[in-house]
Amino acid sequence: MWLQDIARARGLVVGAFGIQAAMIGSLFCYGVFVPIIEAELGWSRTWLSACSTVVLLLMGGLAFPAGALVDRFGPVGLLRLSAVLMGLGLCSLGLATEPWQLMLGFSVLAGLALSVHDVGTLSPVAKQFPANRGAMTGIVKTGTALGQTLLPALAAALVLSLGWRDAAVSLGVLAFIVVLLAAQAMASTTQRPAPATGETSSAAVGFSLAQARRTRVLWTFCAIQFCFFPAMMTVPVHLVSHAQELGLGVQESAWTLSMIGACSAAGRLIVGFMFDRLGPKGVLLLCLSVLVLALTALRFIDIPTHLYAFAAVYGFAHGGLFTAVSPSVAFVFGMRAHAALFGIILMSGTLSGALVQFLAGVWHDSDGDYNRAFSVIVGMAGLAWLLALSLPRGRASQSETA
């Protein structure tokens, strides 16, 4: 069934997959340039980290207005604009000669571009595939794992052959072309209605934004995202440093991120297909259980090679949670205001994630280790699991808004 869905709307699937890969892969490339810029220009690691935090804050903070625009005008025009903004942002990275130029150029432009990448791709997928939302979302989100794996490696190769400034500009041109072509591929599918199925996919069916905002379920989803998302941002940023402090070499510690990427791809696909059987509550409880188990183990690991096992288990939960949110919103609230509601939930998580990621570095500088940071994200993930227990198994009722 899902193979027939891909064949029917392959432009949407391929385009959304490509945008996920190009956008998030470009964001991960920033980490390749940080030590080079620090060494060559003498800019502080604090400033370079602040620039990354601003990208994340804009990406999440603007997800709700971006989602509202997608609901009203469709995704293609906004994704074309994102292609321009991401291309200019990466080019600004290569041209920056003053710290403020990096902030106003790369951070602001890339943050604006990234605010559209999830609501602009996953909402159309949820609308187009009402019978297989989970599976299709999992396939599209696998593009993120591919981009995280391939583009930083390409960035490193370009730095060696061209120098870091020309490498950044080249990546900007590449990101612009890929996202623009991918948005065009989506256009042919998103501009015509999804076919009728046993479950209607009409955009007019479901909760309005105002109705959904008066339900407990929406704010429970926001609280769950707020609680688990700090782990999604803190672990990838700080795990390599933690591994080196435990005794792994530079190359060996980097492999922990590769393990997360590979197992994240598996998690996205497996959870996507499981969603269509288990529903939102089932997959969220599964992924959060795995996440709490992995983070609890991380808090007590003192043998460095055991971090590979942690990365594998955590990676599954990481990928699964990123896949589960969009189809959960569609399942519970319908498609009438899907992108806006999805944006509200993303905003809730990204804001807490950016803050805790920053505080993890502050606490490390103060304490000399990551114990406090890891304890915080374990506790928050456990709270997310408890909140998920309170979710209904079925769709939200319109009577809740009365």
Coordinates of C-alpha atoms in Angstrom, one line a residue:
M1 CA 0.0 0.0 0.0
W2 CA 2.7 2.5 1.0
L3 CA 4.7 1.6 -2.2
Q4 CA 1.6 2.6 -4.2
D5 CA 1.4 5.8 -2.3
I6 CA 5.0 6.7 -3.1
A7 CA 4.4 6.0 -6.8
R8 CA 1.3 8.1 -6.8
A9 CA 2.9 11.2 -5.2
R10 CA 6.6 10.6 -5.8
G11 CA 7.3 14.3 -6.4
L12 CA 6.1 15.1 -2.9
V13 CA 8.0 12.3 -1.2
V14 CA 11.3 12.9 -3.1
G15 CA 11.0 16.7 -2.8
A16 CA 10.3 16.5 1.0
F17 CA 13.1 14.0 1.5
G18 CA 15.5 16.2 -0.4
I19 CA 14.5 19.3 1.6
Q20 CA 15.0 17.5 4.9
A21 CA 18.4 16.3 3.9
A22 CA 19.6 19.6 2.5
M23 CA 18.3 21.8 5.3
I24 CA 19.4 19.8 8.3
G25 CA 22.6 18.7 6.6
S26 CA 23.5 22.3 6.0
L27 CA 22.8 23.1 9.7
F28 CA 25.1 20.3 10.8
C29 CA 27.9 21.6 8.5
Y30 CA 28.2 24.6 10.8
G31 CA 30.1 22.4 13.3
V32 CA 32.8 21.7 10.7
F33 CA 33.5 25.5 10.4
V34 CA 33.5 26.4 14.1
P35 CA 37.0 25.2 15.1
I36 CA 38.5 26.6 11.8
I37 CA 36.9 30.1 12.4
E38 CA 37.9 30.1 16.0
A39 CA 41.6 29.3 15.1
E40 CA 41.8 31.7 12.1
L41 CA 39.8 34.7 13.2
G42 CA 40.1 34.3 17.0
W43 CA 36.4 34.5 17.7
S44 CA 35.4 33.0 21.0
R45 CA 33.7 29.6 21.3
T46 CA 31.0 31.3 23.3
W47 CA 30.1 33.7 20.5
L48 CA 30.2 30.9 17.9
S49 CA 27.9 28.8 20.1
A50 CA 25.6 31.8 20.6
C51 CA 25.3 32.0 16.8
S52 CA 24.2 28.4 16.7
T53 CA 21.7 29.0 19.5
V54 CA 20.2 31.9 17.6
V55 CA 19.6 29.6 14.6
L56 CA 17.8 27.1 16.8
L57 CA 15.7 29.7 18.5
L58 CA 14.6 31.2 15.2
M59 CA 13.9 27.8 13.7
G60 CA 11.6 26.8 16.6
G61 CA 10.3 30.2 17.6
L62 CA 9.0 30.9 14.1
A63 CA 7.7 27.5 13.4
F64 CA 4.2 28.5 14.4
P65 CA 3.8 31.6 12.2
A66 CA 5.5 29.6 9.4
G67 CA 3.0 26.8 9.9
A68 CA 0.0 29.2 9.8
L69 CA 1.3 30.6 6.5
V70 CA 1.6 27.0 5.1
D71 CA -2.0 26.3 6.1
R72 CA -3.2 29.5 4.4
F73 CA -1.0 29.7 1.3
G74 CA 0.6 26.2 0.8
P75 CA 4.2 25.2 1.3
V76 CA 5.9 25.6 -2.1
G77 CA 6.3 29.4 -2.1
L78 CA 7.7 29.4 1.4
L79 CA 10.1 26.6 0.6
R80 CA 11.4 28.5 -2.4
L81 CA 12.0 31.5 -0.2
S82 CA 13.8 29.2 2.3
A83 CA 16.1 28.0 -0.5
V84 CA 17.2 31.6 -1.1
L85 CA 17.6 32.3 2.6
M86 CA 19.6 29.2 3.3
G87 CA 21.8 29.8 0.3
L88 CA 22.5 33.3 1.4
G89 CA 23.1 32.3 5.0
L90 CA 25.8 29.8 4.1
C91 CA 27.4 32.3 1.7
S92 CA 27.3 34.9 4.5
L93 CA 29.2 32.4 6.7
G94 CA 32.0 32.2 4.1
L95 CA 32.1 36.0 3.6
A96 CA 31.9 37.1 7.3
T97 CA 34.9 39.2 8.6
E98 CA 33.3 40.5 11.8
P99 CA 31.5 38.5 14.5
W100 CA 28.3 40.5 14.0
Q101 CA 28.2 39.6 10.4
L102 CA 28.1 35.9 11.3
M103 CA 25.2 36.6 13.6
L104 CA 23.1 38.8 11.3
G105 CA 24.1 36.8 8.2
F106 CA 24.3 33.1 8.8
S107 CA 22.4 32.9 12.1
V108 CA 19.4 35.0 11.2
L109 CA 19.1 33.9 7.5
A110 CA 19.6 30.2 8.3
G111 CA 17.2 30.4 11.3
L112 CA 14.5 31.9 9.1
A113 CA 15.0 29.3 6.4
L114 CA 14.9 26.4 8.8
S115 CA 11.6 27.6 10.4
V116 CA 9.8 26.3 7.4
H117 CA 11.5 23.0 6.7
D118 CA 9.4 20.7 8.9
V119 CA 6.0 22.4 8.7
G120 CA 6.5 22.9 4.9
T121 CA 7.3 19.2 4.2
L122 CA 5.7 17.1 6.9
S123 CA 2.3 18.8 6.9
P124 CA 1.8 18.2 3.1
V125 CA 2.9 14.6 3.7
A126 CA 0.3 14.1 6.5
K127 CA -2.4 15.6 4.2
Q128 CA -1.5 13.6 1.2
F129 CA -1.3 10.2 2.9
P130 CA -4.2 9.9 5.4
A131 CA -4.0 6.1 5.5
N132 CA -0.2 5.8 5.9
R133 CA 0.9 9.0 7.6
G134 CA 3.4 7.4 9.9
A135 CA 5.1 5.3 7.3
M136 CA 5.4 8.2 4.8
T137 CA 6.6 10.6 7.5
G138 CA 9.3 8.1 8.6
I139 CA 10.5 7.7 5.0
V140 CA 10.7 11.5 4.5
K141 CA 12.4 12.1 7.9
T142 CA 15.1 9.5 6.9
G143 CA 16.3 12.3 4.6
T144 CA 17.4 14.2 7.8
A145 CA 19.7 11.3 8.8
L146 CA 21.1 11.1 5.3
G147 CA 21.9 14.9 5.3
Q148 CA 23.4 14.7 8.8
T149 CA 25.7 12.0 7.5
L150 CA 26.7 13.1 4.1
L151 CA 26.8 16.9 4.1
P152 CA 29.3 17.5 7.0
A153 CA 31.6 15.0 5.3
L154 CA 31.3 16.9 2.0
A155 CA 31.9 20.2 3.9
A156 CA 35.1 18.8 5.3
A157 CA 36.3 17.7 1.9
L158 CA 35.5 21.1 0.4
V159 CA 37.4 22.8 3.2
L160 CA 40.5 20.7 2.4
S161 CA 40.3 21.4 -1.3
L162 CA 39.0 25.0 -1.5
G163 CA 39.5 26.6 1.9
W164 CA 36.8 27.2 4.4
R165 CA 35.4 30.4 2.9
D166 CA 35.0 29.0 -0.6
A167 CA 33.7 25.8 0.9
A168 CA 30.9 27.7 2.7
V169 CA 29.9 29.6 -0.4
S170 CA 29.9 26.4 -2.4
L171 CA 27.6 24.7 0.1
G172 CA 25.3 27.8 0.0
V173 CA 25.0 27.4 -3.8
L174 CA 24.4 23.7 -3.5
A175 CA 21.8 24.1 -0.7
F176 CA 19.9 26.8 -2.8
I177 CA 19.8 24.5 -5.9
V178 CA 18.8 21.3 -4.0
V179 CA 16.0 23.0 -2.0
L180 CA 14.7 25.0 -4.9
L181 CA 14.5 21.8 -7.1
A182 CA 13.0 19.8 -4.3
A183 CA 10.3 22.5 -3.7
Q184 CA 9.5 22.4 -7.4
A185 CA 9.2 18.6 -7.3
M186 CA 6.7 19.0 -4.4
A187 CA 4.6 21.6 -6.3
S188 CA 3.0 19.1 -8.8
T189 CA 1.6 17.0 -5.9
T190 CA 0.7 19.7 -3.3
Q191 CA -1.2 21.7 -5.8
R192 CA -3.8 19.0 -6.3
P193 CA -6.0 17.4 -3.6
A194 CA -5.2 14.1 -2.1
P195 CA -7.5 11.3 -3.3
A196 CA -10.4 10.2 -1.2
T197 CA -9.9 7.3 1.2
G198 CA -11.8 5.7 4.0
E199 CA -10.4 8.6 6.2
T200 CA -11.1 11.9 4.5
S201 CA -8.1 14.0 3.9
S202 CA -9.9 17.3 3.3
A203 CA -8.1 20.3 4.7
A204 CA -11.4 21.6 6.0
V205 CA -11.9 18.6 8.3
G206 CA -10.6 18.7 11.9
F207 CA -10.0 21.3 14.5
S208 CA -9.4 25.0 13.7
L209 CA -6.5 26.6 15.4
A210 CA -8.8 28.4 17.9
Q211 CA -10.6 25.1 18.8
A212 CA -7.4 23.2 19.3
R213 CA -5.9 25.8 21.5
R214 CA -8.8 25.3 23.9
T215 CA -8.1 21.5 24.4
R216 CA -5.9 20.0 27.0
V217 CA -4.4 17.6 24.5
L218 CA -2.6 20.3 22.5
W219 CA -0.9 21.7 25.6
T220 CA 0.0 18.2 26.7
F221 CA 1.7 17.6 23.4
C222 CA 3.5 21.0 23.9
A223 CA 4.6 20.0 27.4
I224 CA 5.9 16.6 26.2
Q225 CA 7.9 18.3 23.5
F226 CA 9.2 20.8 25.9
C227 CA 10.4 18.1 28.2
F228 CA 12.1 15.6 25.8
F229 CA 13.5 18.1 23.3
P230 CA 16.5 19.2 25.5
A231 CA 17.9 15.7 25.2
M232 CA 17.5 15.9 21.4
M233 CA 19.8 19.0 21.3
T234 CA 22.1 18.4 24.2
V235 CA 23.3 14.9 23.4
P236 CA 24.5 15.5 19.8
V237 CA 26.2 18.8 20.7
H238 CA 28.0 17.6 23.9
L239 CA 28.5 13.8 23.4
V240 CA 31.8 14.0 21.5
S241 CA 33.3 16.2 24.2
H242 CA 32.0 13.9 26.9
A243 CA 33.5 10.9 25.1
Q244 CA 36.9 12.5 24.9
E245 CA 36.8 13.3 28.6
L246 CA 36.2 9.6 29.3
G247 CA 39.2 8.7 27.2
L248 CA 38.2 8.2 23.6
G249 CA 40.3 9.7 20.9
V250 CA 39.1 12.4 18.5
Q251 CA 38.1 10.0 15.7
E252 CA 36.7 7.4 18.0
S253 CA 34.5 9.9 19.8
A254 CA 33.2 11.2 16.5
W255 CA 32.0 7.7 15.7
T256 CA 29.4 8.1 18.5
L257 CA 27.6 10.7 16.3
S258 CA 27.8 8.4 13.3
M259 CA 26.2 5.6 15.4
I260 CA 23.4 8.0 16.4
G261 CA 22.9 9.0 12.8
A262 CA 22.7 5.4 11.6
C263 CA 20.3 4.2 14.4
S264 CA 18.3 7.4 14.0
A265 CA 17.5 6.5 10.4
A266 CA 16.4 3.0 11.6
G267 CA 14.3 4.6 14.3
R268 CA 12.6 7.0 11.9
L269 CA 11.6 4.2 9.5
I270 CA 10.5 1.6 12.2
V271 CA 8.5 4.1 14.3
G272 CA 6.9 5.6 11.2
F273 CA 5.6 2.2 10.2
M274 CA 4.6 1.3 13.8
F275 CA 2.7 4.6 14.1
D276 CA 0.0 3.4 11.7
R277 CA -0.6 0.5 14.1
L278 CA 0.0 1.9 17.5
G279 CA -1.2 5.5 17.2
P280 CA 0.3 8.6 18.9
K281 CA 0.2 7.4 22.5
G282 CA 1.7 4.0 21.8
V283 CA 4.7 5.3 19.8
L284 CA 5.4 8.2 22.1
L285 CA 5.4 5.9 25.1
L286 CA 7.7 3.5 23.3
C287 CA 10.2 6.1 22.2
L288 CA 10.2 7.9 25.5
S289 CA 10.8 4.7 27.4
V290 CA 13.8 3.9 25.2
L291 CA 15.0 7.5 25.6
V292 CA 14.8 7.5 29.5
L293 CA 16.6 4.1 29.6
A294 CA 19.4 5.4 27.4
L295 CA 19.8 8.7 29.2
T296 CA 19.8 7.0 32.6
A297 CA 22.6 4.7 31.4
L298 CA 24.5 7.7 30.1
R299 CA 24.5 9.3 33.5
F300 CA 26.4 6.3 34.9
I301 CA 28.6 5.2 32.0
D302 CA 32.3 5.4 33.0
I303 CA 33.8 3.0 30.4
P304 CA 34.2 5.0 27.2
T305 CA 33.4 2.2 24.7
H306 CA 30.0 1.7 26.3
L307 CA 29.1 5.0 24.8
Y308 CA 28.6 3.2 21.4
A309 CA 25.8 1.1 22.9
F310 CA 24.3 4.2 24.4
A311 CA 24.5 6.0 21.0
A312 CA 22.7 3.1 19.3
V313 CA 19.8 3.0 21.8
Y314 CA 19.5 6.8 22.0
G315 CA 19.7 7.1 18.2
F316 CA 16.6 4.9 17.8
A317 CA 14.6 7.1 20.2
H318 CA 16.0 10.3 18.7
G319 CA 14.8 9.3 15.2
G320 CA 11.5 7.9 16.4
L321 CA 10.5 11.0 18.3
F322 CA 11.3 13.3 15.4
T323 CA 9.0 11.2 13.3
A324 CA 6.1 10.8 15.7
V325 CA 5.0 14.4 16.2
S326 CA 3.6 15.4 12.8
P327 CA 1.3 12.3 12.3
S328 CA 0.3 12.6 15.9
V329 CA -1.0 16.1 15.3
A330 CA -2.9 14.9 12.2
F331 CA -4.3 11.9 14.0
V332 CA -5.6 13.9 17.0
F333 CA -6.7 17.2 15.4
G334 CA -7.1 16.5 11.7
M335 CA -5.7 18.5 8.9
R336 CA -7.6 21.8 9.1
A337 CA -4.8 23.7 10.9
H338 CA -2.2 21.0 11.0
A339 CA 0.9 23.1 10.1
A340 CA 0.1 25.8 12.6
L341 CA -0.5 23.3 15.4
F342 CA 2.6 21.3 14.4
G343 CA 4.5 24.6 14.6
I344 CA 3.3 25.5 18.1
I345 CA 4.5 22.1 19.3
L346 CA 7.9 22.4 17.6
M347 CA 8.3 25.9 19.1
S348 CA 7.7 24.6 22.6
G349 CA 10.5 22.0 22.2
T350 CA 13.0 24.1 20.4
L351 CA 13.0 26.9 22.9
S352 CA 13.6 24.6 25.9
G353 CA 16.2 22.6 23.8
A354 CA 18.2 25.6 22.9
L355 CA 18.2 26.8 26.5
V356 CA 19.3 23.5 28.1
Q357 CA 21.9 22.9 25.4
F358 CA 23.4 26.3 26.3
L359 CA 23.2 25.6 30.0
A360 CA 24.9 22.3 29.6
G361 CA 28.0 24.1 28.5
V362 CA 27.7 26.6 31.3
W363 CA 27.3 23.8 33.9
H364 CA 30.2 21.9 32.4
D365 CA 32.5 24.9 32.8
S366 CA 31.3 25.3 36.3
D367 CA 31.4 21.7 37.5
G368 CA 34.0 20.2 35.2
D369 CA 31.7 17.4 34.0
Y370 CA 28.3 16.8 32.4
N371 CA 26.7 15.1 35.4
R372 CA 24.3 18.0 36.2
A373 CA 23.3 18.4 32.5
F374 CA 22.7 14.7 32.1
S375 CA 20.6 14.5 35.3
V376 CA 18.4 17.4 34.1
I377 CA 17.7 15.8 30.7
V378 CA 16.9 12.4 32.3
G379 CA 14.4 14.1 34.7
M380 CA 12.8 16.0 31.9
A381 CA 12.5 12.9 29.7
G382 CA 10.9 11.0 32.6
L383 CA 8.4 13.8 33.0
A384 CA 7.6 13.6 29.3
W385 CA 6.9 9.9 29.7
L386 CA 4.5 10.6 32.5
L387 CA 2.7 13.3 30.5
A388 CA 2.4 10.8 27.5
L389 CA 0.5 8.4 29.8
S390 CA -2.2 11.1 30.1
L391 CA -2.8 11.3 26.4
P392 CA -6.1 9.8 25.0
R393 CA -5.7 6.8 22.7
G394 CA -8.2 8.2 20.2
R395 CA -8.9 11.5 18.5
A396 CA -9.6 14.7 20.5
S397 CA -13.3 15.4 20.9
Q398 CA -14.8 18.7 19.6
S399 CA -16.7 18.8 22.9
E400 CA -13.4 19.6 24.7
T401 CA -13.5 23.1 23.2
A402 CA -16.8 23.9 24.6

